[in-house]
mmCIF file of C-alpha atoms in Angstrom:
data_model
loop_
_atom_site.group_PDB
_atom_site.id
_atom_site.type_symbol
_atom_site.label_atom_id
_atom_site.label_comp_id
_atom_site.label_asym_id
_atom_site.label_seq_id
_atom_site.Cartn_x
_atom_site.Cartn_y
_atom_site.Cartn_z
ATOM 1 C CA MET A 119 -6.748 -10.000 3.862
ATOM 2 C CA ILE A 120 -4.793 -6.966 4.766
ATOM 3 C CA ASP A 121 -2.338 -6.518 7.622
ATOM 4 C CA ASP A 122 -1.852 -2.779 7.729
ATOM 5 C CA SER A 123 -1.335 -2.212 11.464
ATOM 6 C CA LYS A 124 2.105 -0.473 10.977
ATOM 7 C CA VAL A 125 1.057 1.897 8.151
ATOM 8 C CA GLU A 126 -1.336 4.552 7.083
ATOM 9 C CA VAL A 127 -2.215 6.379 3.872
ATOM 10 C CA ARG A 128 -1.885 10.171 3.932
ATOM 11 C CA ILE A 129 -1.961 13.060 1.431
ATOM 12 C CA VAL A 130 1.671 13.962 0.601
ATOM 13 C CA ASP A 131 1.087 17.087 -1.427
ATOM 14 C CA GLU A 132 -0.894 18.320 -4.452
ATOM 15 C CA SER A 133 1.739 16.976 -6.925
ATOM 16 C CA LYS A 134 2.190 13.549 -5.467
ATOM 17 C CA GLY A 135 -1.229 12.953 -3.986
ATOM 18 C CA LYS A 136 -1.317 10.178 -1.386
ATOM 19 C CA GLY A 137 1.480 8.226 0.086
ATOM 20 C CA LEU A 138 2.127 5.413 2.622
ATOM 21 C CA TYR A 139 3.625 6.253 6.008
ATOM 22 C CA ALA A 140 4.912 4.341 8.913
ATOM 23 C CA LYS A 141 2.965 4.564 12.129
ATOM 24 C CA GLU A 142 5.912 3.213 14.169
ATOM 25 C CA LYS A 143 9.572 2.425 13.709
ATOM 26 C CA ILE A 144 10.126 -0.476 11.315
ATOM 27 C CA THR A 145 13.416 -2.284 11.358
ATOM 28 C CA LYS A 146 15.379 -3.465 8.286
ATOM 29 C CA ASP A 147 14.265 -6.834 6.862
ATOM 30 C CA SER A 148 10.965 -6.887 8.677
ATOM 31 C CA VAL A 149 7.459 -7.091 7.137
ATOM 32 C CA ILE A 150 5.876 -3.655 6.837
ATOM 33 C CA LEU A 151 2.495 -4.943 5.538
ATOM 34 C CA GLU A 152 0.763 -7.887 3.906
ATOM 35 C CA GLU A 153 -2.200 -7.784 1.575
ATOM 36 C CA ASP A 154 -4.120 -9.858 -0.888
ATOM 37 C CA PRO A 155 -4.803 -8.105 -4.212
ATOM 38 C CA LEU A 156 -8.056 -6.546 -5.383
ATOM 39 C CA VAL A 157 -7.635 -8.754 -8.542
ATOM 40 C CA SER A 158 -4.880 -10.876 -10.001
ATOM 41 C CA CYS A 159 -4.310 -13.073 -12.976
ATOM 42 C CA GLN A 160 -1.733 -15.140 -14.671
ATOM 43 C CA PHE A 161 0.017 -13.926 -17.795
ATOM 44 C CA SER A 162 -1.565 -15.490 -20.912
ATOM 45 C CA TRP A 163 1.628 -16.782 -22.495
ATOM 46 C CA ASN A 164 2.891 -18.069 -19.213
ATOM 47 C CA ALA A 165 -0.159 -20.211 -18.943
ATOM 48 C CA ALA A 166 -0.007 -21.242 -22.546
ATOM 49 C CA TYR A 167 3.498 -22.570 -22.056
ATOM 50 C CA GLY A 168 2.298 -24.921 -19.312
ATOM 51 C CA TYR A 169 3.187 -22.989 -16.151
ATOM 52 C CA LYS A 170 0.365 -24.375 -13.875
ATOM 53 C CA ALA A 171 -0.919 -21.907 -11.340
ATOM 54 C CA CYS A 172 -4.089 -21.566 -9.189
ATOM 55 C CA ASP A 173 -6.586 -19.422 -11.303
ATOM 56 C CA ASN A 174 -7.248 -17.403 -8.167
ATOM 57 C CA CYS A 175 -4.003 -16.900 -6.067
ATOM 58 C CA LEU A 176 -1.265 -18.102 -8.632
ATOM 59 C CA ARG A 177 0.020 -20.722 -6.197
ATOM 60 C CA PRO A 178 1.913 -23.500 -8.167
ATOM 61 C CA LEU A 179 -0.191 -26.600 -9.012
ATOM 62 C CA GLU A 180 2.916 -28.651 -9.900
ATOM 63 C CA THR A 181 5.132 -30.424 -7.356
ATOM 64 C CA ALA A 182 8.780 -29.403 -7.164
ATOM 65 C CA LEU A 183 9.654 -32.752 -9.187
ATOM 66 C CA GLU A 184 7.048 -32.001 -11.920
ATOM 67 C CA ASN A 185 8.207 -28.492 -12.122
ATOM 68 C CA ALA A 186 11.823 -29.512 -12.348
ATOM 69 C CA GLN A 187 11.101 -32.243 -15.012
ATOM 70 C CA ARG A 188 9.267 -29.781 -17.187
ATOM 71 C CA LEU A 189 11.747 -26.939 -16.962
ATOM 72 C CA THR A 190 14.719 -29.319 -17.607
ATOM 73 C CA ALA A 191 13.012 -31.269 -20.399
ATOM 74 C CA GLY A 192 12.899 -34.397 -18.369
ATOM 75 C CA GLN A 193 16.550 -34.504 -17.149
ATOM 76 C CA VAL A 194 15.487 -34.805 -13.407
ATOM 77 C CA GLU A 195 14.335 -38.229 -12.316
ATOM 78 C CA GLU A 196 13.770 -37.534 -8.650
ATOM 79 C CA MET A 197 14.202 -34.734 -6.112
ATOM 80 C CA PRO A 198 15.961 -35.270 -2.827
ATOM 81 C CA TYR A 199 14.063 -34.313 0.348
ATOM 82 C CA PRO A 200 10.593 -34.432 -1.373
ATOM 83 C CA GLU A 201 9.174 -33.398 2.027
ATOM 84 C CA CYS A 202 10.440 -29.953 1.344
ATOM 85 C CA CYS A 203 7.900 -29.527 -1.529
ATOM 86 C CA THR A 204 4.997 -27.316 -0.493
ATOM 87 C CA THR A 205 2.558 -28.260 -3.208
ATOM 88 C CA ASP A 206 -0.411 -30.320 -1.842
ATOM 89 C CA LYS A 207 -2.099 -31.846 -4.962
ATOM 90 C CA SER A 208 -4.716 -33.520 -2.822
ATOM 91 C CA LYS A 209 -6.309 -30.182 -2.351
ATOM 92 C CA ILE A 210 -6.459 -29.135 -6.074
ATOM 93 C CA VAL A 211 -9.946 -28.638 -7.351
ATOM 94 C CA SER A 212 -11.442 -27.477 -10.630
ATOM 95 C CA CYS A 213 -14.510 -25.666 -11.826
ATOM 96 C CA PRO A 214 -17.088 -28.297 -12.853
ATOM 97 C CA ASP A 215 -18.234 -26.043 -15.838
ATOM 98 C CA CYS A 216 -15.029 -24.648 -17.430
ATOM 99 C CA GLY A 217 -12.311 -26.833 -15.848
ATOM 100 C CA VAL A 218 -9.969 -23.919 -14.566
ATOM 101 C CA GLU A 219 -8.018 -25.242 -11.509
ATOM 102 C CA TYR A 220 -7.531 -23.913 -7.979
ATOM 103 C CA CYS A 221 -5.171 -24.815 -5.289
ATOM 104 C CA SER A 222 -7.941 -25.375 -2.804
ATOM 105 C CA GLU A 223 -11.702 -25.128 -2.212
ATOM 106 C CA ILE A 224 -11.006 -21.881 -0.368
ATOM 107 C CA CYS A 225 -9.522 -20.348 -3.572
ATOM 108 C CA GLN A 226 -12.278 -21.699 -5.786
ATOM 109 C CA THR A 227 -14.943 -20.145 -3.576
ATOM 110 C CA GLU A 228 -13.056 -16.817 -3.381
ATOM 111 C CA ALA A 229 -12.938 -16.665 -7.175
ATOM 112 C CA LEU A 230 -16.560 -17.668 -7.607
ATOM 113 C CA ASN A 231 -17.610 -14.991 -5.176
ATOM 114 C CA GLN A 232 -15.401 -12.303 -6.658
ATOM 115 C CA HIS A 233 -15.511 -12.727 -10.463
ATOM 116 C CA HIS A 234 -15.842 -16.267 -11.696
ATOM 117 C CA ARG A 235 -19.627 -16.388 -11.890
ATOM 118 C CA VAL A 236 -19.524 -13.657 -14.698
ATOM 119 C CA LEU A 237 -16.475 -15.092 -16.470
ATOM 120 C CA CYS A 238 -16.862 -18.843 -16.313
ATOM 121 C CA LEU A 239 -16.864 -20.261 -19.789
ATOM 122 C CA GLN A 240 -18.790 -23.440 -20.335
ATOM 123 C CA THR A 241 -16.820 -26.145 -22.117
ATOM 124 C CA THR A 242 -18.938 -25.670 -25.221
ATOM 125 C CA GLU A 243 -17.976 -22.016 -25.288
ATOM 126 C CA ARG A 244 -14.185 -22.635 -25.185
ATOM 127 C CA ASN A 245 -13.643 -21.863 -28.813
ATOM 128 C CA VAL A 246 -11.577 -18.854 -29.774
ATOM 129 C CA ASP A 247 -13.612 -18.354 -33.014
ATOM 130 C CA ILE A 248 -16.836 -18.148 -30.792
ATOM 131 C CA HIS A 249 -16.312 -16.574 -27.456
ATOM 132 C CA PRO A 250 -15.354 -12.805 -27.395
ATOM 133 C CA LEU A 251 -13.372 -13.247 -24.091
ATOM 134 C CA LEU A 252 -11.037 -15.784 -25.706
ATOM 135 C CA LYS A 253 -10.779 -13.600 -28.813
ATOM 136 C CA LEU A 254 -9.758 -10.792 -26.551
ATOM 137 C CA GLU A 255 -7.065 -12.875 -24.830
ATOM 138 C CA GLU A 256 -5.714 -14.162 -28.111
ATOM 139 C CA THR A 257 -5.534 -10.615 -29.541
ATOM 140 C CA TRP A 258 -3.743 -9.378 -26.398
ATOM 141 C CA LYS A 259 -1.206 -12.298 -26.717
ATOM 142 C CA GLN A 260 -0.335 -11.235 -30.210
ATOM 143 C CA MET A 261 0.538 -7.779 -28.866
ATOM 144 C CA HIS A 262 2.507 -9.003 -25.769
ATOM 145 C CA TYR A 263 4.948 -11.780 -26.339
ATOM 146 C CA PRO A 264 7.171 -12.818 -23.310
ATOM 147 C CA PRO A 265 8.660 -11.165 -21.295
ATOM 148 C CA GLU A 266 5.079 -10.124 -20.365
ATOM 149 C CA THR A 267 4.318 -7.164 -18.030
ATOM 150 C CA SER A 268 0.538 -7.140 -17.695
ATOM 151 C CA SER A 269 -2.646 -8.555 -18.992
ATOM 152 C CA VAL A 270 -5.885 -7.217 -20.396
ATOM 153 C CA LEU A 271 -7.562 -10.016 -18.388
ATOM 154 C CA LEU A 272 -6.828 -8.010 -15.271
ATOM 155 C CA ILE A 273 -9.285 -5.453 -16.500
ATOM 156 C CA VAL A 274 -11.809 -8.055 -17.297
ATOM 157 C CA ARG A 275 -11.549 -9.374 -13.726
ATOM 158 C CA LEU A 276 -11.816 -5.915 -12.300
ATOM 159 C CA LEU A 277 -15.090 -5.278 -14.184
ATOM 160 C CA ALA A 278 -16.447 -8.809 -13.279
ATOM 161 C CA ARG A 279 -15.578 -7.984 -9.690
ATOM 162 C CA ILE A 280 -17.709 -4.811 -9.881
ATOM 163 C CA LEU A 281 -20.602 -6.687 -11.531
ATOM 164 C CA GLN A 282 -20.508 -9.226 -8.746
ATOM 165 C CA ALA A 283 -20.105 -6.859 -5.892
ATOM 166 C CA PRO A 284 -22.813 -6.635 -3.276
ATOM 167 C CA ASP A 285 -22.304 -2.863 -3.246
ATOM 168 C CA ARG A 286 -21.475 -1.960 -6.935
ATOM 169 C CA SER A 287 -20.896 1.767 -6.199
ATOM 170 C CA ALA A 288 -18.390 0.975 -3.344
ATOM 171 C CA ALA A 289 -16.494 -1.373 -5.727
ATOM 172 C CA ILE A 290 -16.345 1.329 -8.408
ATOM 173 C CA GLN A 291 -15.105 3.898 -5.904
ATOM 174 C CA GLN A 292 -12.459 1.455 -4.710
ATOM 175 C CA MET A 293 -11.117 1.087 -8.242
ATOM 176 C CA LEU A 294 -11.315 4.796 -8.943
ATOM 177 C CA SER A 295 -9.234 5.425 -5.810
ATOM 178 C CA PHE A 296 -6.066 4.153 -7.550
ATOM 179 C CA CYS A 297 -5.247 7.291 -9.406
ATOM 180 C CA HIS A 298 -6.777 10.386 -10.921
ATOM 181 C CA ARG A 299 -5.473 11.710 -14.302
ATOM 182 C CA SER A 300 -6.777 13.778 -17.156
ATOM 183 C CA VAL A 301 -8.269 12.044 -20.332
ATOM 184 C CA ASN A 302 -5.360 13.123 -22.362
ATOM 185 C CA GLU A 303 -2.818 11.663 -19.846
ATOM 186 C CA ASP A 304 -4.745 8.369 -19.817
ATOM 187 C CA LYS A 305 -4.742 8.213 -23.615
ATOM 188 C CA ASP A 306 -1.057 8.924 -23.664
ATOM 189 C CA LEU A 307 -0.211 6.197 -21.079
ATOM 190 C CA ALA A 308 -2.485 3.686 -22.778
ATOM 191 C CA HIS A 309 -0.785 4.243 -26.122
ATOM 192 C CA LYS A 310 2.686 3.936 -24.466
ATOM 193 C CA PHE A 311 1.548 0.927 -22.620
ATOM 194 C CA LEU A 312 0.450 -0.918 -25.772
ATOM 195 C CA GLY A 313 3.640 0.236 -27.670
ATOM 196 C CA SER A 314 3.841 2.152 -30.884
ATOM 197 C CA GLU A 315 3.358 -0.932 -32.996
ATOM 198 C CA PHE A 316 0.006 -1.786 -31.474
ATOM 199 C CA ALA A 317 -1.373 1.601 -30.126
ATOM 200 C CA GLN A 318 -3.493 1.949 -33.269
ATOM 201 C CA HIS A 319 -5.312 -1.383 -32.361
ATOM 202 C CA ILE A 320 -6.793 -0.005 -29.216
ATOM 203 C CA SER A 321 -10.143 0.208 -30.741
ATOM 204 C CA ILE A 322 -10.021 -3.549 -31.549
ATOM 205 C CA LEU A 323 -9.311 -4.449 -27.961
ATOM 206 C CA HIS A 324 -12.037 -2.031 -26.840
ATOM 207 C CA ASP A 325 -14.608 -3.710 -29.193
ATOM 208 C CA LEU A 326 -13.720 -7.146 -27.919
ATOM 209 C CA LEU A 327 -13.938 -6.167 -24.223
ATOM 210 C CA VAL A 328 -17.377 -4.680 -24.664
ATOM 211 C CA LYS A 329 -18.500 -7.897 -26.150
ATOM 212 C CA ALA A 330 -16.742 -10.012 -23.587
ATOM 213 C CA VAL A 331 -18.391 -8.671 -20.500
ATOM 214 C CA PRO A 332 -21.981 -7.702 -19.507
ATOM 215 C CA ASN A 333 -22.418 -3.978 -19.828
ATOM 216 C CA GLU A 334 -25.081 -3.106 -17.362
ATOM 217 C CA GLY A 335 -23.886 -0.909 -14.526
ATOM 218 C CA ILE A 336 -20.312 -0.522 -15.825
ATOM 219 C CA GLU A 337 -21.055 1.635 -18.893
ATOM 220 C CA GLN A 338 -18.463 4.459 -17.790
ATOM 221 C CA PHE A 339 -15.654 1.973 -18.242
ATOM 222 C CA LEU A 340 -16.737 0.552 -21.570
ATOM 223 C CA THR A 341 -16.493 3.764 -23.569
ATOM 224 C CA LEU A 342 -13.269 4.183 -25.461
ATOM 225 C CA GLU A 343 -11.987 6.749 -22.916
ATOM 226 C CA GLY A 344 -13.035 4.558 -20.079
ATOM 227 C CA PHE A 345 -11.004 1.688 -21.577
ATOM 228 C CA GLN A 346 -8.050 3.829 -22.124
ATOM 229 C CA SER A 347 -8.262 4.880 -18.328
ATOM 230 C CA LEU A 348 -8.357 1.180 -17.310
ATOM 231 C CA LEU A 349 -5.331 0.427 -19.587
ATOM 232 C CA ALA A 350 -3.441 3.344 -17.931
ATOM 233 C CA LEU A 351 -4.447 2.054 -14.511
ATOM 234 C CA ILE A 352 -3.032 -1.413 -14.861
ATOM 235 C CA GLY A 353 0.038 0.018 -16.712
ATOM 236 C CA THR A 354 0.922 2.226 -13.860
ATOM 237 C CA ASN A 355 -0.389 0.246 -10.897
ATOM 238 C CA GLY A 356 -0.026 -3.441 -11.873
ATOM 239 C CA GLN A 357 2.499 -5.356 -9.730
ATOM 240 C CA GLY A 358 4.280 -8.423 -11.096
ATOM 241 C CA VAL A 359 3.749 -11.690 -9.192
ATOM 242 C CA GLY A 360 5.970 -14.757 -9.329
ATOM 243 C CA THR A 361 5.518 -18.215 -7.700
ATOM 244 C CA SER A 362 7.529 -21.358 -8.014
ATOM 245 C CA ALA A 363 7.372 -24.844 -6.577
ATOM 246 C CA ILE A 364 11.062 -25.222 -7.129
ATOM 247 C CA SER A 365 12.062 -21.899 -5.301
ATOM 248 C CA GLN A 366 10.055 -23.083 -2.229
ATOM 249 C CA TRP A 367 11.686 -26.410 -2.298
ATOM 250 C CA VAL A 368 15.193 -24.805 -2.584
ATOM 251 C CA LYS A 369 14.252 -22.375 0.271
ATOM 252 C CA ASN A 370 13.158 -25.269 2.569
ATOM 253 C CA VAL A 371 16.192 -27.465 1.708
ATOM 254 C CA THR A 372 18.589 -24.474 2.279
ATOM 255 C CA GLU A 373 17.116 -23.947 5.748
ATOM 256 C CA MET A 374 17.631 -27.533 6.823
ATOM 257 C CA GLU A 375 20.392 -28.522 9.188
ATOM 258 C CA LEU A 376 22.539 -31.055 7.254
ATOM 259 C CA PRO A 377 26.040 -32.593 7.711
ATOM 260 C CA GLU A 378 28.720 -30.689 5.804
ATOM 261 C CA MET A 379 29.245 -33.360 3.007
ATOM 262 C CA GLU A 380 25.455 -33.725 2.589
ATOM 263 C CA ARG A 381 25.081 -29.831 2.361
ATOM 264 C CA LYS A 382 27.868 -29.758 -0.317
ATOM 265 C CA GLY A 383 26.082 -32.397 -2.246
ATOM 266 C CA ILE A 384 22.670 -30.750 -2.217
ATOM 267 C CA ASP A 385 24.200 -27.330 -3.074
ATOM 268 C CA LYS A 386 25.932 -28.939 -6.122
ATOM 269 C CA PHE A 387 22.546 -30.434 -7.194
ATOM 270 C CA ILE A 388 20.825 -27.048 -6.812
ATOM 271 C CA ASP A 389 23.476 -25.368 -8.994
ATOM 272 C CA TRP A 390 23.244 -28.159 -11.553
ATOM 273 C CA LEU A 391 19.372 -27.880 -11.570
ATOM 274 C CA TYR A 392 19.357 -24.135 -12.097
ATOM 275 C CA ASP A 393 21.950 -24.431 -14.903
ATOM 276 C CA GLN A 394 19.694 -27.082 -16.655
ATOM 277 C CA MET A 395 16.663 -25.011 -16.259
ATOM 278 C CA GLU A 396 18.366 -21.814 -17.636
ATOM 279 C CA GLU A 397 19.604 -23.766 -20.576
ATOM 280 C CA ASN A 398 16.267 -25.137 -21.402
ATOM 281 C CA VAL A 399 13.931 -22.146 -20.639
ATOM 282 C CA GLY A 400 16.201 -19.130 -19.989
ATOM 283 C CA GLN A 401 14.976 -16.835 -17.274
ATOM 284 C CA PHE A 402 11.401 -18.026 -17.471
ATOM 285 C CA LEU A 403 11.389 -20.150 -14.290
ATOM 286 C CA ASN A 404 8.225 -19.013 -12.519
ATOM 287 C CA ASN A 405 4.503 -18.931 -12.768
ATOM 288 C CA GLU A 406 4.102 -15.274 -13.635
ATOM 289 C CA GLY A 407 1.228 -12.871 -13.414
ATOM 290 C CA VAL A 408 0.054 -9.370 -12.345
ATOM 291 C CA ALA A 409 -2.128 -7.910 -9.539
ATOM 292 C CA LEU A 410 -3.540 -4.752 -8.185
ATOM 293 C CA TYR A 411 -2.884 -3.956 -4.607
ATOM 294 C CA THR A 412 -4.714 -1.098 -2.707
ATOM 295 C CA LEU A 413 -2.022 -0.165 -0.191
ATOM 296 C CA GLN A 414 1.096 -1.089 -2.197
ATOM 297 C CA SER A 415 -0.329 1.124 -5.022
ATOM 298 C CA ALA A 416 -0.273 3.989 -2.476
ATOM 299 C CA CYS A 417 3.544 3.813 -2.226
ATOM 300 C CA ASN A 418 5.423 6.564 -4.093
ATOM 301 C CA HIS A 419 8.710 6.034 -6.008
ATOM 302 C CA SER A 420 12.258 6.681 -4.932
ATOM 303 C CA CYS A 421 15.439 5.790 -6.655
ATOM 304 C CA ILE A 422 16.717 4.995 -3.142
ATOM 305 C CA PRO A 423 13.721 2.963 -1.944
ATOM 306 C CA ASN A 424 13.316 2.012 1.767
ATOM 307 C CA ALA A 425 10.985 -0.949 0.971
ATOM 308 C CA GLU A 426 10.374 -3.648 -1.743
ATOM 309 C CA PRO A 427 7.605 -6.038 -2.530
ATOM 310 C CA SER A 428 8.057 -9.754 -1.960
ATOM 311 C CA PHE A 429 5.889 -12.889 -2.195
ATOM 312 C CA LEU A 430 6.847 -14.890 0.943
ATOM 313 C CA HIS A 431 3.696 -17.120 0.697
ATOM 314 C CA ASN A 432 4.352 -18.405 -2.716
ATOM 315 C CA ASN A 433 1.011 -16.990 -3.957
ATOM 316 C CA HIS A 434 -0.414 -13.609 -4.820
ATOM 317 C CA ARG A 435 -0.338 -12.241 -1.243
ATOM 318 C CA LEU A 436 2.164 -9.368 -1.246
ATOM 319 C CA SER A 437 4.565 -8.747 1.579
ATOM 320 C CA LEU A 438 6.195 -5.299 1.722
ATOM 321 C CA ILE A 439 9.650 -5.673 3.246
ATOM 322 C CA ALA A 440 11.836 -2.899 4.750
ATOM 323 C CA VAL A 441 15.261 -2.690 3.197
ATOM 324 C CA ARG A 442 16.533 -0.342 5.780
ATOM 325 C CA ASP A 443 15.261 1.030 9.095
ATOM 326 C CA ILE A 444 12.249 3.273 8.646
ATOM 327 C CA LEU A 445 11.364 5.881 11.305
ATOM 328 C CA GLU A 446 7.887 6.521 12.697
ATOM 329 C CA GLY A 447 6.191 9.043 10.489
ATOM 330 C CA GLU A 448 8.631 8.445 7.582
ATOM 331 C CA GLU A 449 7.111 7.855 4.028
ATOM 332 C CA ILE A 450 7.453 4.272 2.765
ATOM 333 C CA LEU A 451 8.916 4.373 -0.740
ATOM 334 C CA ILE A 452 9.544 1.663 -3.306
ATOM 335 C CA SER A 453 11.140 1.688 -6.833
ATOM 336 C CA TYR A 454 8.912 1.641 -9.890
ATOM 337 C CA LEU A 455 12.115 0.812 -11.850
ATOM 338 C CA ASP A 456 13.912 -2.489 -12.109
ATOM 339 C CA GLU A 457 17.262 -2.952 -10.505
ATOM 340 C CA CYS A 458 19.137 -2.572 -13.698
ATOM 341 C CA THR A 459 17.454 0.850 -14.478
ATOM 342 C CA LEU A 460 18.075 2.075 -10.905
ATOM 343 C CA THR A 461 21.826 1.873 -11.568
ATOM 344 C CA ARG A 462 21.641 3.958 -14.739
ATOM 345 C CA SER A 463 22.180 7.696 -15.017
ATOM 346 C CA ARG A 464 19.781 10.233 -13.623
ATOM 347 C CA HIS A 465 18.641 11.173 -17.116
ATOM 348 C CA SER A 466 18.049 7.490 -18.075
ATOM 349 C CA ARG A 467 15.837 7.089 -14.880
ATOM 350 C CA GLN A 468 13.987 10.294 -15.363
ATOM 351 C CA LYS A 469 13.286 9.332 -19.071
ATOM 352 C CA GLU A 470 11.651 5.994 -17.942
ATOM 353 C CA LEU A 471 9.577 7.495 -15.214
ATOM 354 C CA THR A 472 8.311 10.319 -17.421
ATOM 355 C CA LYS A 473 7.463 7.939 -20.165
ATOM 356 C CA ASN A 474 5.663 5.381 -18.107
ATOM 357 C CA TYR A 475 4.439 7.293 -15.116
ATOM 358 C CA LEU A 476 4.216 10.929 -16.255
ATOM 359 C CA PHE A 477 6.352 12.518 -13.412
ATOM 360 C CA GLN A 478 9.879 13.723 -12.693
ATOM 361 C CA CYS A 479 11.555 12.084 -9.653
ATOM 362 C CA LYS A 480 12.813 14.521 -7.022
ATOM 363 C CA CYS A 481 14.194 11.970 -4.579
ATOM 364 C CA PRO A 482 17.498 12.713 -2.765
ATOM 365 C CA LYS A 483 19.542 10.675 -5.340
ATOM 366 C CA CYS A 484 18.100 12.572 -8.301
ATOM 367 C CA SER A 485 18.452 15.874 -6.568
ATOM 368 C CA GLU A 486 22.230 15.211 -5.775
ATOM 369 C CA GLN A 487 22.724 14.288 -9.467
ATOM 370 C CA ALA A 488 20.840 17.206 -10.800
ATOM 371 C CA GLY A 489 23.997 18.670 -12.178
ATOM 372 C CA ASP A 490 24.880 15.509 -14.209
ATOM 373 C CA PRO A 491 24.826 15.724 -18.034
ATOM 374 C CA ASP A 492 21.481 15.131 -19.573
ATOM 375 C CA VAL A 493 22.451 11.985 -21.390
ATOM 376 C CA THR A 494 21.268 8.316 -21.002
ATOM 377 C CA SER A 495 23.709 5.829 -19.561
ATOM 378 C CA ASP A 496 24.216 4.428 -23.159
ATOM 379 C CA GLU A 497 24.934 7.841 -24.557
ATOM 380 C CA ASP A 498 27.309 8.520 -21.615
ATOM 381 C CA GLN A 499 29.155 5.283 -22.295
ATOM 382 C CA ASN A 500 29.408 5.973 -26.048
ATOM 383 C CA MET A 501 30.858 9.476 -25.311
ATOM 384 C CA SER A 502 33.450 7.755 -22.930
ATOM 385 C CA ASP A 503 34.366 5.274 -25.642
ATOM 386 C CA GLU A 504 34.881 7.892 -28.282
ATOM 387 C CA MET A 505 36.967 10.006 -25.811
ATOM 388 C CA SER A 506 39.221 6.987 -25.069
ATOM 389 C CA ASP A 507 39.619 6.210 -28.817
#
């Protein structure tokens, strides 16, 4: 599903390629577009630590109470206003062959039609010493401890989607439309994506991938160069997804009209709840995963973005929200950097963008700061400390 009535993709210029533009005036805080991803998957460690999510859309499979009990190590006995929980466990279904769970029959059917027929592991195959798909995931996990940023299983689902597509050539073209880079650029991005410690193991991942999926019709992606291109694709276009039964409960409770004393009591409970969860699991509160979005991936970067991704439906459906008014014909820009990095020096921002995306940002903020010293924020702080000493 894609709601793209307010936007269109255009060619920006030769250096940037395509970009996303507003077809009408869009007001601050409004939804610019909504789209379901081409593919998505939960992070492997996130699933291993018991974060239960739909294997198709990442919607939570726990109730708010179950979620709170797990994240506080059993310190919560009951949740007030249980009607504010959005998880409907009566709709949860599982694959009869491999046991993976879905939030509804709709999601189960979607997954089956898109990729699960290729990737379904029979119960007898679910042994890491036997099945190459499980070997691939375990090898990946040893390279990517939390906090996770992507998953090799996204590549697996991409390839399975092509294999199951009614029009295989169209599915291939859709995937190739994400970006076009040279072989050397793909290799450089793949190595940076894996990290210096694990870049030398790329051939191991490649060999496991080749054994994990059928080869017929996708040979171009199963060469070493093809695999490096896919790693570069998910590394530069993958969008993090987070869902939470508790966050939805909190949102619904917060929107309730309550007497003042009752509101103070529930606010105090929510503060206590988050303190207990943070003490037990740190910042790892959500079901987390990664997805590829066709329209969102067309958005170029700016250090002063006018839009940001959000997940209003508590599943993998992405909503792009305007953070200021956007004029008709204006390019819609997001930040490829996290909020913390955006506050750092121009040199720090450019260093991150060059390393991870192979471009120099020329947004108004970077242009205005072009005369600033070419030092990172840390180096600048060290210099200031030395001068004050």
